[in-house]
């Protein structure tokens, strides 16, 4: 079993992640912390056979950040793997976490299917790491580095090719309603709306209401563009 340490200062989030992990095969929660100092202590006080394999780490806590925890963990040469689970989207934070060897960076909120896909990716990585010995092939090296050479699993009924088409259309011609995008793409409105809602849930689109001549609102979707320099 993969031993997991949950670190988050929100009790409801801890409960949600505990329930998510209970639905997965091969994982068990063996520790929970609500602060940065407690997380570091928990990792350092469980060496050897009882050590945590994986830490699901929040970025913002009252007594320190996830960055602080990961720096300290690496400074003590603790071998625990880390998946950041946070609402922080700042690019510099992501870069620093990547430099410190974070395995995944998962932005809240997210559906269970996304959580499941990332955890299964991690489980495959652990399995590959334990079974590879001697000279490794390129595929084994990629797996040992936690790199996925396959496609990321999408919610049931969505395809990567159609998602790419819808994404490109919205980026080029948005804002668009589901009906307008469906006409341009030659797809059904219901199908296009599913892709648009998926992209919105991933934080990539902005959903807004536009009122037509009859006063009936129509939902439009647009790519979430970065603000211009000096704005905000």
PDB file of C-alpha atoms in Angstrom:
ATOM      1  CA  UNK A   1       0.000   0.000   0.000  1.00  0.00           C
ATOM      2  CA  UNK A   2       1.132   3.549  -0.755  1.00  0.00           C
ATOM      3  CA  UNK A   3       1.157   5.482   2.538  1.00  0.00           C
ATOM      4  CA  UNK A   4      -0.272   8.989   2.137  1.00  0.00           C
ATOM      5  CA  UNK A   5       0.086  12.089   4.340  1.00  0.00           C
ATOM      6  CA  UNK A   6      -2.671  14.691   3.859  1.00  0.00           C
ATOM      7  CA  UNK A   7      -1.673  18.311   4.565  1.00  0.00           C
ATOM      8  CA  UNK A   8      -4.334  21.036   4.438  1.00  0.00           C
ATOM      9  CA  UNK A   9      -5.592  23.586   6.957  1.00  0.00           C
ATOM     10  CA  UNK A  10      -9.215  23.131   5.862  1.00  0.00           C
ATOM     11  CA  UNK A  11     -11.046  20.287   7.619  1.00  0.00           C
ATOM     12  CA  UNK A  12     -13.550  19.828   4.779  1.00  0.00           C
ATOM     13  CA  UNK A  13     -10.750  19.512   2.229  1.00  0.00           C
ATOM     14  CA  UNK A  14      -9.031  16.901   4.373  1.00  0.00           C
ATOM     15  CA  UNK A  15     -12.282  14.971   4.568  1.00  0.00           C
ATOM     16  CA  UNK A  16     -12.803  15.197   0.808  1.00  0.00           C
ATOM     17  CA  UNK A  17      -9.290  13.957   0.018  1.00  0.00           C
ATOM     18  CA  UNK A  18      -9.641  11.178   2.598  1.00  0.00           C
ATOM     19  CA  UNK A  19     -12.846  10.044   0.892  1.00  0.00           C
ATOM     20  CA  UNK A  20     -11.243  10.275  -2.563  1.00  0.00           C
ATOM     21  CA  UNK A  21      -8.314   8.101  -1.511  1.00  0.00           C
ATOM     22  CA  UNK A  22     -10.641   5.553   0.089  1.00  0.00           C
ATOM     23  CA  UNK A  23     -12.115   5.011  -3.399  1.00  0.00           C
ATOM     24  CA  UNK A  24      -8.702   4.175  -4.886  1.00  0.00           C
ATOM     25  CA  UNK A  25      -6.940   0.828  -4.835  1.00  0.00           C
ATOM     26  CA  UNK A  26      -3.428   0.705  -3.445  1.00  0.00           C
ATOM     27  CA  UNK A  27      -3.501   3.856  -1.287  1.00  0.00           C
ATOM     28  CA  UNK A  28      -4.102   4.449   2.404  1.00  0.00           C
ATOM     29  CA  UNK A  29      -4.110   7.631   4.494  1.00  0.00           C
ATOM     30  CA  UNK A  30      -1.652   7.125   7.349  1.00  0.00           C
ATOM     31  CA  UNK A  31      -1.383  10.717   8.553  1.00  0.00           C
ATOM     32  CA  UNK A  32      -3.106  14.105   8.461  1.00  0.00           C
ATOM     33  CA  UNK A  33      -1.754  17.578   9.293  1.00  0.00           C
ATOM     34  CA  UNK A  34      -3.323  21.034   9.299  1.00  0.00           C
ATOM     35  CA  UNK A  35      -0.140  23.101   9.281  1.00  0.00           C
ATOM     36  CA  UNK A  36       3.308  23.424   7.735  1.00  0.00           C
ATOM     37  CA  UNK A  37       5.307  22.727  10.901  1.00  0.00           C
ATOM     38  CA  UNK A  38       3.218  19.679  11.754  1.00  0.00           C
ATOM     39  CA  UNK A  39       3.704  18.327   8.221  1.00  0.00           C
ATOM     40  CA  UNK A  40       7.479  18.632   8.410  1.00  0.00           C
ATOM     41  CA  UNK A  41       7.545  17.008  11.852  1.00  0.00           C
ATOM     42  CA  UNK A  42       5.348  14.152  10.641  1.00  0.00           C
ATOM     43  CA  UNK A  43       7.656  13.418   7.701  1.00  0.00           C
ATOM     44  CA  UNK A  44      10.886  13.588   9.702  1.00  0.00           C
ATOM     45  CA  UNK A  45       9.571  11.504  12.602  1.00  0.00           C
ATOM     46  CA  UNK A  46       8.560   8.590  10.373  1.00  0.00           C
ATOM     47  CA  UNK A  47      11.750   7.256   8.799  1.00  0.00           C
ATOM     48  CA  UNK A  48      12.415   3.808   7.399  1.00  0.00           C
ATOM     49  CA  UNK A  49       9.678   1.259   6.852  1.00  0.00           C
ATOM     50  CA  UNK A  50       6.998   3.493   8.413  1.00  0.00           C
ATOM     51  CA  UNK A  51       7.828   6.529   6.268  1.00  0.00           C
ATOM     52  CA  UNK A  52       5.183   8.240   4.166  1.00  0.00           C
ATOM     53  CA  UNK A  53       5.424   7.496   0.459  1.00  0.00           C
ATOM     54  CA  UNK A  54       3.363  10.448  -0.748  1.00  0.00           C
ATOM     55  CA  UNK A  55       2.328  13.821   0.669  1.00  0.00           C
ATOM     56  CA  UNK A  56      -0.677  15.717  -0.719  1.00  0.00           C
ATOM     57  CA  UNK A  57       0.429  19.233   0.127  1.00  0.00           C
ATOM     58  CA  UNK A  58      -1.535  22.467   0.322  1.00  0.00           C
ATOM     59  CA  UNK A  59       0.317  25.690  -0.539  1.00  0.00           C
ATOM     60  CA  UNK A  60      -1.210  28.170   1.905  1.00  0.00           C
ATOM     61  CA  UNK A  61      -1.352  27.480   5.645  1.00  0.00           C
ATOM     62  CA  UNK A  62      -1.354  29.801   8.688  1.00  0.00           C
ATOM     63  CA  UNK A  63       2.165  28.868   9.833  1.00  0.00           C
ATOM     64  CA  UNK A  64       3.935  28.510   6.501  1.00  0.00           C
ATOM     65  CA  UNK A  65       3.621  27.627   2.846  1.00  0.00           C
ATOM     66  CA  UNK A  66       3.847  24.386   0.961  1.00  0.00           C
ATOM     67  CA  UNK A  67       7.059  25.743  -0.542  1.00  0.00           C
ATOM     68  CA  UNK A  68       8.510  26.053   2.971  1.00  0.00           C
ATOM     69  CA  UNK A  69       7.564  22.464   3.726  1.00  0.00           C
ATOM     70  CA  UNK A  70       9.013  21.076   0.505  1.00  0.00           C
ATOM     71  CA  UNK A  71      12.272  23.033   0.878  1.00  0.00           C
ATOM     72  CA  UNK A  72      12.703  21.706   4.418  1.00  0.00           C
ATOM     73  CA  UNK A  73      11.826  18.154   3.393  1.00  0.00           C
ATOM     74  CA  UNK A  74      14.391  18.219   0.592  1.00  0.00           C
ATOM     75  CA  UNK A  75      16.936  19.854   2.904  1.00  0.00           C
ATOM     76  CA  UNK A  76      16.622  16.878   5.259  1.00  0.00           C
ATOM     77  CA  UNK A  77      16.906  14.477   2.306  1.00  0.00           C
ATOM     78  CA  UNK A  78      13.504  12.937   3.072  1.00  0.00           C
ATOM     79  CA  UNK A  79      12.445  10.716   0.184  1.00  0.00           C
ATOM     80  CA  UNK A  80       8.693  11.395   0.344  1.00  0.00           C
ATOM     81  CA  UNK A  81       7.048  12.247  -2.987  1.00  0.00           C
ATOM     82  CA  UNK A  82       4.828  15.317  -3.144  1.00  0.00           C
ATOM     83  CA  UNK A  83       1.714  16.240  -5.080  1.00  0.00           C
ATOM     84  CA  UNK A  84       0.732  19.876  -4.570  1.00  0.00           C
ATOM     85  CA  UNK A  85      -3.029  20.356  -4.234  1.00  0.00           C
ATOM     86  CA  UNK A  86      -3.846  24.051  -4.052  1.00  0.00           C
ATOM     87  CA  UNK A  87      -5.745  27.026  -5.376  1.00  0.00           C
ATOM     88  CA  UNK A  88      -2.474  28.886  -6.033  1.00  0.00           C
ATOM     89  CA  UNK A  89      -1.917  29.368  -9.773  1.00  0.00           C
ATOM     90  CA  UNK A  90       1.068  31.714  -9.629  1.00  0.00           C
ATOM     91  CA  UNK A  91       3.568  30.656 -12.311  1.00  0.00           C
ATOM     92  CA  UNK A  92       6.612  31.422 -10.143  1.00  0.00           C
ATOM     93  CA  UNK A  93       5.291  29.169  -7.372  1.00  0.00           C
ATOM     94  CA  UNK A  94       4.751  26.387  -9.893  1.00  0.00           C
ATOM     95  CA  UNK A  95       8.306  26.812 -11.199  1.00  0.00           C
ATOM     96  CA  UNK A  96       9.783  26.687  -7.703  1.00  0.00           C
ATOM     97  CA  UNK A  97       7.764  23.594  -6.810  1.00  0.00           C
ATOM     98  CA  UNK A  98       8.897  21.910 -10.032  1.00  0.00           C
ATOM     99  CA  UNK A  99      12.528  22.735  -9.233  1.00  0.00           C
ATOM    100  CA  UNK A 100      12.083  21.099  -5.835  1.00  0.00           C
ATOM    101  CA  UNK A 101      10.840  17.898  -7.440  1.00  0.00           C
ATOM    102  CA  UNK A 102       7.078  18.052  -6.939  1.00  0.00           C
ATOM    103  CA  UNK A 103       5.508  15.099  -8.756  1.00  0.00           C
ATOM    104  CA  UNK A 104       2.254  16.815  -9.732  1.00  0.00           C
ATOM    105  CA  UNK A 105       0.650  20.240  -9.273  1.00  0.00           C
ATOM    106  CA  UNK A 106      -3.130  19.965  -9.067  1.00  0.00           C
ATOM    107  CA  UNK A 107      -5.227  23.149  -8.943  1.00  0.00           C
ATOM    108  CA  UNK A 108      -8.441  23.252  -6.885  1.00  0.00           C
ATOM    109  CA  UNK A 109     -11.261  22.724  -7.508  1.00  0.00           C
ATOM    110  CA  UNK A 110     -11.196  19.534  -9.538  1.00  0.00           C
ATOM    111  CA  UNK A 111     -13.519  16.567 -10.074  1.00  0.00           C
ATOM    112  CA  UNK A 112     -12.774  13.106  -8.716  1.00  0.00           C
ATOM    113  CA  UNK A 113     -11.919  11.856 -12.226  1.00  0.00           C
ATOM    114  CA  UNK A 114      -8.945  14.233 -12.433  1.00  0.00           C
ATOM    115  CA  UNK A 115      -7.760  13.263  -8.948  1.00  0.00           C
ATOM    116  CA  UNK A 116      -8.083   9.582  -9.854  1.00  0.00           C
ATOM    117  CA  UNK A 117      -6.082  10.024 -13.072  1.00  0.00           C
ATOM    118  CA  UNK A 118      -3.212  11.810 -11.277  1.00  0.00           C
ATOM    119  CA  UNK A 119      -3.079   9.255  -8.477  1.00  0.00           C
ATOM    120  CA  UNK A 120      -3.121   6.337 -10.920  1.00  0.00           C
ATOM    121  CA  UNK A 121      -0.273   8.006 -12.792  1.00  0.00           C
ATOM    122  CA  UNK A 122       1.636   8.195  -9.525  1.00  0.00           C
ATOM    123  CA  UNK A 123       0.873   4.567  -8.698  1.00  0.00           C
ATOM    124  CA  UNK A 124       2.195   3.504 -12.118  1.00  0.00           C
ATOM    125  CA  UNK A 125       5.338   5.517 -11.471  1.00  0.00           C
ATOM    126  CA  UNK A 126       5.856   3.773  -8.115  1.00  0.00           C
ATOM    127  CA  UNK A 127       5.356   0.394  -9.697  1.00  0.00           C
ATOM    128  CA  UNK A 128       7.853   1.178 -12.451  1.00  0.00           C
ATOM    129  CA  UNK A 129      10.384   2.519  -9.954  1.00  0.00           C
ATOM    130  CA  UNK A 130      10.267  -0.650  -7.873  1.00  0.00           C
ATOM    131  CA  UNK A 131      10.501  -3.035 -10.835  1.00  0.00           C
ATOM    132  CA  UNK A 132      13.240  -1.363 -12.897  1.00  0.00           C
ATOM    133  CA  UNK A 133      16.788  -2.605 -12.329  1.00  0.00           C
ATOM    134  CA  UNK A 134      20.044  -2.499 -14.280  1.00  0.00           C
ATOM    135  CA  UNK A 135      20.159  -0.590 -17.583  1.00  0.00           C
ATOM    136  CA  UNK A 136      16.860   1.215 -18.178  1.00  0.00           C
ATOM    137  CA  UNK A 137      15.159   1.796 -21.510  1.00  0.00           C
ATOM    138  CA  UNK A 138      14.109   5.326 -22.515  1.00  0.00           C
ATOM    139  CA  UNK A 139      10.490   4.494 -21.652  1.00  0.00           C
ATOM    140  CA  UNK A 140      11.579   3.238 -18.223  1.00  0.00           C
ATOM    141  CA  UNK A 141      13.641   6.377 -17.667  1.00  0.00           C
ATOM    142  CA  UNK A 142      10.639   8.546 -18.573  1.00  0.00           C
ATOM    143  CA  UNK A 143       8.497   6.551 -16.146  1.00  0.00           C
ATOM    144  CA  UNK A 144      11.091   6.834 -13.367  1.00  0.00           C
ATOM    145  CA  UNK A 145      11.125  10.606 -13.853  1.00  0.00           C
ATOM    146  CA  UNK A 146       7.344  10.671 -13.528  1.00  0.00           C
ATOM    147  CA  UNK A 147       6.804  11.691 -17.135  1.00  0.00           C
ATOM    148  CA  UNK A 148       3.733  10.420 -18.920  1.00  0.00           C
ATOM    149  CA  UNK A 149       4.209   9.594 -22.586  1.00  0.00           C
ATOM    150  CA  UNK A 150       0.543   8.706 -23.017  1.00  0.00           C
ATOM    151  CA  UNK A 151      -2.547  10.894 -23.173  1.00  0.00           C
ATOM    152  CA  UNK A 152      -4.194  12.275 -20.053  1.00  0.00           C
ATOM    153  CA  UNK A 153      -7.505  10.620 -19.295  1.00  0.00           C
ATOM    154  CA  UNK A 154     -10.507  12.826 -20.000  1.00  0.00           C
ATOM    155  CA  UNK A 155     -13.994  12.536 -18.523  1.00  0.00           C
ATOM    156  CA  UNK A 156     -15.984   9.733 -20.103  1.00  0.00           C
ATOM    157  CA  UNK A 157     -17.378  10.640 -23.525  1.00  0.00           C
ATOM    158  CA  UNK A 158     -14.775  13.316 -24.338  1.00  0.00           C
ATOM    159  CA  UNK A 159     -11.974  12.820 -26.844  1.00  0.00           C
ATOM    160  CA  UNK A 160      -8.584  14.553 -26.926  1.00  0.00           C
ATOM    161  CA  UNK A 161      -8.947  15.368 -30.643  1.00  0.00           C
ATOM    162  CA  UNK A 162     -12.343  17.071 -30.218  1.00  0.00           C
ATOM    163  CA  UNK A 163     -11.136  18.876 -27.108  1.00  0.00           C
ATOM    164  CA  UNK A 164      -8.224  20.278 -29.120  1.00  0.00           C
ATOM    165  CA  UNK A 165     -10.604  21.468 -31.862  1.00  0.00           C
ATOM    166  CA  UNK A 166     -12.975  23.177 -29.419  1.00  0.00           C
ATOM    167  CA  UNK A 167     -10.055  24.771 -27.554  1.00  0.00           C
ATOM    168  CA  UNK A 168      -8.517  26.140 -30.761  1.00  0.00           C
ATOM    169  CA  UNK A 169     -11.866  27.567 -31.914  1.00  0.00           C
ATOM    170  CA  UNK A 170     -12.564  29.365 -28.645  1.00  0.00           C
ATOM    171  CA  UNK A 171      -9.035  30.769 -28.480  1.00  0.00           C
ATOM    172  CA  UNK A 172      -9.279  32.052 -32.060  1.00  0.00           C
ATOM    173  CA  UNK A 173     -12.893  33.256 -32.245  1.00  0.00           C
ATOM    174  CA  UNK A 174     -14.227  33.584 -28.688  1.00  0.00           C
ATOM    175  CA  UNK A 175     -16.387  34.603 -26.998  1.00  0.00           C
ATOM    176  CA  UNK A 176     -18.792  32.053 -28.447  1.00  0.00           C
ATOM    177  CA  UNK A 177     -21.957  30.348 -27.306  1.00  0.00           C
ATOM    178  CA  UNK A 178     -22.203  26.564 -27.483  1.00  0.00           C
ATOM    179  CA  UNK A 179     -24.560  26.917 -30.463  1.00  0.00           C
ATOM    180  CA  UNK A 180     -22.229  29.242 -32.343  1.00  0.00           C
ATOM    181  CA  UNK A 181     -19.198  27.058 -31.646  1.00  0.00           C
ATOM    182  CA  UNK A 182     -21.119  23.945 -32.713  1.00  0.00           C
ATOM    183  CA  UNK A 183     -22.057  25.561 -36.035  1.00  0.00           C
ATOM    184  CA  UNK A 184     -18.473  26.602 -36.713  1.00  0.00           C
ATOM    185  CA  UNK A 185     -17.109  23.176 -35.819  1.00  0.00           C
ATOM    186  CA  UNK A 186     -19.799  21.044 -37.413  1.00  0.00           C
ATOM    187  CA  UNK A 187     -20.528  19.318 -34.085  1.00  0.00           C
ATOM    188  CA  UNK A 188     -23.693  18.953 -32.009  1.00  0.00           C
ATOM    189  CA  UNK A 189     -24.468  21.741 -29.542  1.00  0.00           C
ATOM    190  CA  UNK A 190     -24.796  19.272 -26.652  1.00  0.00           C
ATOM    191  CA  UNK A 191     -21.394  17.755 -27.402  1.00  0.00           C
ATOM    192  CA  UNK A 192     -19.677  21.139 -27.729  1.00  0.00           C
ATOM    193  CA  UNK A 193     -21.231  22.343 -24.472  1.00  0.00           C
ATOM    194  CA  UNK A 194     -19.688  19.363 -22.636  1.00  0.00           C
ATOM    195  CA  UNK A 195     -16.242  20.334 -23.874  1.00  0.00           C
ATOM    196  CA  UNK A 196     -16.820  23.985 -23.002  1.00  0.00           C
ATOM    197  CA  UNK A 197     -17.975  23.098 -19.490  1.00  0.00           C
ATOM    198  CA  UNK A 198     -14.950  20.817 -19.043  1.00  0.00           C
ATOM    199  CA  UNK A 199     -12.593  23.653 -20.043  1.00  0.00           C
ATOM    200  CA  UNK A 200     -14.446  26.009 -17.695  1.00  0.00           C
ATOM    201  CA  UNK A 201     -14.084  23.550 -14.805  1.00  0.00           C
ATOM    202  CA  UNK A 202     -10.354  23.344 -15.578  1.00  0.00           C
ATOM    203  CA  UNK A 203     -10.115  27.127 -15.167  1.00  0.00           C
ATOM    204  CA  UNK A 204      -9.294  27.798 -18.816  1.00  0.00           C
ATOM    205  CA  UNK A 205     -12.541  29.471 -19.926  1.00  0.00           C
ATOM    206  CA  UNK A 206     -14.708  32.252 -18.555  1.00  0.00           C
ATOM    207  CA  UNK A 207     -18.458  31.702 -18.656  1.00  0.00           C
ATOM    208  CA  UNK A 208     -20.703  34.778 -18.983  1.00  0.00           C
ATOM    209  CA  UNK A 209     -24.288  35.633 -19.929  1.00  0.00           C
ATOM    210  CA  UNK A 210     -25.171  37.699 -22.989  1.00  0.00           C
ATOM    211  CA  UNK A 211     -28.695  39.057 -23.361  1.00  0.00           C
ATOM    212  CA  UNK A 212     -30.180  38.926 -26.861  1.00  0.00           C
ATOM    213  CA  UNK A 213     -32.875  41.025 -28.507  1.00  0.00           C
ATOM    214  CA  UNK A 214     -35.672  39.094 -26.764  1.00  0.00           C
ATOM    215  CA  UNK A 215     -34.046  39.523 -23.370  1.00  0.00           C
ATOM    216  CA  UNK A 216     -33.250  35.835 -23.013  1.00  0.00           C
ATOM    217  CA  UNK A 217     -29.705  35.238 -21.713  1.00  0.00           C
ATOM    218  CA  UNK A 218     -27.332  33.066 -23.696  1.00  0.00           C
ATOM    219  CA  UNK A 219     -24.222  31.576 -22.126  1.00  0.00           C
ATOM    220  CA  UNK A 220     -20.972  32.519 -23.812  1.00  0.00           C
ATOM    221  CA  UNK A 221     -17.490  31.119 -23.269  1.00  0.00           C
ATOM    222  CA  UNK A 222     -14.182  32.879 -23.759  1.00  0.00           C
ATOM    223  CA  UNK A 223     -10.533  31.981 -23.220  1.00  0.00           C
ATOM    224  CA  UNK A 224      -9.179  33.240 -19.891  1.00  0.00           C
ATOM    225  CA  UNK A 225      -6.468  35.579 -21.081  1.00  0.00           C
ATOM    226  CA  UNK A 226      -3.771  37.057 -18.870  1.00  0.00           C
ATOM    227  CA  UNK A 227      -4.356  40.716 -17.924  1.00  0.00           C
ATOM    228  CA  UNK A 228      -2.369  43.344 -19.803  1.00  0.00           C
ATOM    229  CA  UNK A 229       0.786  44.646 -18.070  1.00  0.00           C
ATOM    230  CA  UNK A 230      -0.054  47.154 -15.373  1.00  0.00           C
ATOM    231  CA  UNK A 231      -3.687  46.049 -15.116  1.00  0.00           C
ATOM    232  CA  UNK A 232      -4.886  44.873 -11.706  1.00  0.00           C
TER     233      UNK A 232
END
